[in-house]
Amino acid sequence: MTCLCFLCVSRDYDELSSIMAVCIAVIAKENYPLYIRSVPTQNELKFHYTVHTSLDVVEEKISSVGKALADQRELYLGLLYPTEDYKVYGYVTNSKVKFVIVVDSSNTSLRDNEIRSMFRKLHNSFTDVMCNPFYIPGDPIQSKAFDSMVSAMMVQAC
Amino acid sequence: MESHEEKPIIYTMENKPIVTCAGDPALFAALYSALAQQLPREPMEWRRSYGRAPKMIHLEANFVQFKEDLLPKEGNKALLTFPFLHIFWTDCCDTEVYKASVKEDMLRWQTTLKHHGSQDWLIVVVESDAKKKNKTNLLPRTSIMDKIRNDFCNKQSDRCVSLADPLKESSRSQESWSSFLTKLRTLLLMSFTKNLGRFEDDMRTMREKRTEPGWSFCDYFMVQEELAFVFEMLQQYEDALVQYDELDALFTQYVLNFGAGDAANWLGSFCQPVRSWNGLVLRRPIDMEKRELIQRSEASLLDLRSYLFSRQCTLLIFLQRPWEVTQRALELLHNCVQELRLLEVSVLQGALDCWVFLSCLEVLHRIEGCCDRAQLEANCSHTVGLWTYATEKLKCLGDLCGLVSKNGPNSEDLNRTVDLLAGLGAERPETANSLQSPYKKLKEALSSVETFEKHYLELSHAAMEMYTAIGRMRSARLVGKSLAEFYMRKGDPQSADGFLQDSLKSYVAEGWSLQVTHTRRQVAECQKLLGQTEDYLQTCALLASDANLTDEERKHFCQEILNHANQSSQTESQGESVDQKVALSMAAFAQLRELRFQPASPTVHVGAALQLELRLCSLMPVAVRLEQLAVSVHFSLEQPGQRGSSLSTPQRRIPAQCAAPGGVSPEGAVLFPAISPAGGGPLGAGMGGAGAGAPAALELYEIQDRSPSDNTLNTTGVVCKNVHLLLRRQDSATSLDTPSAGGSGGSVTSGGAAAVAMEDSSQMLKTRDVTLLPGNNSIPFTAPSQKPGTYTLRQLSAMVGQVQFVLPHIYPTVQYEVYSQEPQLTIEPLTDNLLAGLPQKVKFTIVTGHYTVKKGDALQLSNTDSMPILHTNSCTARIVSSTGELVGESALSIHSSEKVTSISLPPTLPYHTLDFQLDVLCHIPASPARLETERLTNGEVRHRPKSRTRYNSGMASVDQKVSIDCPWSIYSTLISLTFYIPFKAKHSLLSAGKRKYIQVCLQNVSDTNFRLMDPSLTQRQQNSSLELDSLNPKEQQLVHSKQSVFCLWEVKWASEPPACLQFSFVASFAPTEPADAEFKPYCYDFQLERVSTLYCLRAEIQPADGEPQCRTGTLCGLDVSITRLTEPTDSERDDEESTESEGLRTTKLMYEVVDNSSNWAVCGKSTGVVSMPVVASATHRVLMEVMPLFAGHLPFPSIKLLKYLPHNVTPVIPPDTDSCLENDNLSLLDKGLEDQSDTASLRSRGSIHSLGSSDQPLPPASRGLPMPRLEPFSPGQVFNCSQGRQVLVLPATDDHILEVNAT
Amino acid sequence: MADEALFQFLHNEVIQYVYKSAENGEMENGRCITRLENMGFRVGQGLIERFTKDTARFKDELDIMKFICKDFWTSVFKKQIDNLRTNHQGIYVLQDNKFRLLNQLSAGKQYLEHAPKYLAFSCGLVRGGLSNLGVKSIVTAEVSVMPACKFQVMIQK
């Protein structure tokens, strides 16, 4: 019965407009921001605070890895915490670099799978940055390619 | 029994599935209790439709008296009231009774059931022996069963069961019970499956219709909840929960769709404005009020949500998953807020906040209610979210109701408050008597400023504690920060300060610049209010240099600093003695980028000019004028011995400096790592991670491990040399970025400021009135260099009025050396060695060191006549500065008295070099002087050892000591120059019969070529008639290096010359170039004794008689004749060696024929003594026989003639045998003489004068007993005519000898 | 395969270049090894970022070392480390009995004196990789008979 119910639900989703991430951040293993970008319309500082605070949960999840089983040790950390207005998702690379995506709570079109794929995109793009000879590991990310990829994730289509 | 009938059905957990009982009530009543408790004992597996997992369930039932109206009417979907099974009880055991009554009842019962289309029935026949006893005509029990079976249950015989002696404790009754119960359970389950299945199907079809108009969510809700209830009733909470979750999802979906535009008409009721916001209610299992609202389709969105959640909550708690409740609660609350927004439901401002606040607390209380402390603490990661949410909401309410402002709420605030409270309605009964209910909390909080603060603080601290407890420090700080903001608005900076500092520190540490900036501004505000001037200014500096701020803002903060600087200076000028001096860390104000030394090498002599250029990068947005910029210098005296007066030694200090990272480069520059004042730490760490910029970089090297035995490689590899450094890198790194730490906030800076307080060191580099423009500035300094020692730059400080920016330590260490040097004079030859006898150039070098050569200073050279200083009036001195460029030249004036030569020096500055050249001439020491000394010192000539030491250079040398008085010292310096004598002379006496010749051999031992002119030989004492006529060429001759010239003189005399003759040879020489070089004399003195010839010796060899020639192996005659040539000299006359006999004076001679080349065999005696009359031309002949041993031209055997002294005669001092070199055959004579001559020759060798020897050891013969002695004649006294003659010897006739000869 | 050959050739050329430039006095000879190692470090950082893109998060240090020995080694040197040993106090010894970069050099002691320069880069690779995984370390190497060699990893606590 459950399955049935969700079938119909997902059908209803399709025609929804999609607002993508409102803030995307890359954070070094030492927890300082390598890259952080948010929707220009909203208060940048607020996002910085949100992202920074979310590191708490990220660390919590990472540290719990020891106990966790292999299948729970995936890089995607899932929903870090919801706030009234935002949902904050986390992802950590094996190099302990953290990605954080903040999504507007009103945005229901983005569910786990979409978020996952966004993180994958981020990770791939970040890897390219790392492999770029002009990038010094540990420096803030200036790569245009990375930037445009991120802004693609933040465009509002509706 | 009645009780069962009357019992009203209410929705409680006591609900059980209904089973009706018909037939004999008394019988059932007896069994009821047993049945009720037996039924649930055994679990039963429930297989279910839709592939859902089968479950074991314990069945219970609510047995009620059968009534027709219990049976559901058409279309009544109610499940809870639905009787799932109907049982007919009977214990009749005889057919009569059965036929009579029981059958009727059953029929009636059956028909009603059929009429309502219910097949779930069962007939139970109870048997008891008791009844049988008093019965007579008995039928077998089975018959009754059979009757019933074929009367009612056609082809479903299993619907009739028997129960034997249920009230007995017999095994029989036991098993009959269990079989009965199993049957009962099976039938119940069958009924469930059937009926629930049917119900679900209906429900589904109903849901499918949801897109149709007129479909009501509420109705559907009721239906599905019915199902949920049943599951709950069957204790299938999981399934029950699923029902609610589905409803939840469905509703959410609808709201979203609505938001997306397709209006679902039924949503209307939920869109109605929110009128009450009295939070969730979780204390009741079922909130009937809300349920009814829903039933009546009057529920608001909040009502629905609340009800839904309360049900979920209940179920979750049954499922022992309280934490899921908290989790879901947070989602729910967020979600509701979103949905209300989405549906644009009109809500009174703040109403939602109330609702959320209440709900949060409600959930928290509910959870606390159902689990103990330990569990709570273990899981506060779940609950903390709710706490903070509640806190936030309360804060919003506070703001809204003007409870946060300094001056309480105003009227409209109060109105708002009233409205909000109105929306809460009355407190619910179940919490009414609890003191800490959310309801009460909220009311209280909104009632007054104080109470609000109380509650707000309570909540905030709770949240912070929980966060810290689970190590979510950032979140805790964030709460702290909002708390600080609260305090600030309440005008209580004191309390705010701590929180702000704390979070600021963490942001700096983690390098989140935006937060840093934001928080720092708050800190600044706070510090300003607190009047922490120093910290405030420090913060201002940081903000003024903060790129995240706009120029205006930065300028403003910069101005703040300047204002303070000026204002306080004014107050001082007004005479108020408030010392406003403030020391701040420079890191935020400006950064030291580079230090450059001019000249490049940071090692200078005392008093030298050393420029120091400072590259300072100002971080201020505007130009800042500094009263003074100063670098404090630590001075450490140079340890003696660490650096002599030599220039080279200081250099070895510099590598030591370079060892420090960023040491002085060859260009004399020291670079400083740039650190960003705001987020320096972590960025540095980032660099560290990247391996660059790390304090200690990995140093790897190749190693080759060779086997000790044979040098083959065992292993090679890569090793790390500085492991120790790398392993303790972390702490060293932290020590590195102290400046940025200093900038990281008030508290730290104040700590830093203590260290910052300028150490007032004696030495200071200062410049006044510097204007620092934004960006790079370069400021020149002159470094002090008065005292010798090491100067280390310690601190950098900039004064702006009363404000002083200090760089507490300059790292990497920068230091420069100042050395002092003693003045010194050196004299060295220009050529590699000086030659005596010629004017030679020597170079005087004066390194002035710290001494200043004043006008009139002069060098005083004490003259020695052996080495005069030659005046060349054209003598100029060069003055060269320490850096090596020519400063000046000036002519030297040289005056010399007989004692001293004084050279007056031109004035010269310290640390300059003064040099000039002088000609000196060293006379070749004259021999006579030496001869006398020789006698005195028993032949040990002073300079001989030196000449020995110089022997290898092939030249004799003379050391000349010059003592010089220098103006800078009272002691006179003694300098010795070594001169080499370019020539070596030897003489020899040659005789031909009575004629005599003197030969002098002059050897040029130097490396230079010379011209030689008019060599002359003169006798020293002009007494005799001796004449020397030269056989030498008149013109100059060249003597090339290492070549010799021979000069020859014939000596003639009229009268008898004295026994001892002294000669001196003089030749003038000059170097070949320059051609005009003047000739200098070279003289060589020597003496000869007993030059005249006494005896002539002649030998003849005759072949054997009748032989034309000598032949080998045959005896030949050797005829030796000794002839006296001169009359006895008066010296000889009173000579003891002659003896007087009958008037004729004779002297004894001994001859000896020796043949050392063993050409001859002397036959007979080869020696003999003859007595010779001492008269001219007295002759003595000796014949003897010799035999040639070889053929060919054989030299004559040599013949010696010696004085033969009888034993009584005392020996005279024997003659000097220096000239023995001339005929060394003498040395072959006997041992004594041999070594004597040897020593002589040895001495003469290497000495300047070949007359080297003096004391001769007495011939060994003379030692011991007196006995006859032999004494040689002095050279030239015996002339051997046949010296070197040869005689032809033919070989003997035999061939084989001939062959021998051939060799 | 061309690509692996390419890496080897390039690696050789890099070494050539570095030592040449040292001879030409562009830097003192001792630094060559360090310089090569630093190159390796940067490459290692990039590589590990790629290689770990699709792997699960690591449990612990040992987990990481295993990854280095298996996946990392395989993708760089086309074989696994033959033996990994540790004292459980942060020292690991990785033994490769047929190290690809030495394989062409010699089989035995010939050219042994040149071996280190052919290991420096790899040391850097490992250190870079580890550091990017958040493990600070010092990596050294040792060869006694080529093409076998040992790498020692010393973890900085």
XYZ file of C-alpha atoms in Angstrom, chain B residues 30 650 803 1228:
4
model
C -19.454 -19.873 33.380
C 82.858 38.412 10.329
C 48.772 55.451 19.940
C 142.674 8.610 -0.044
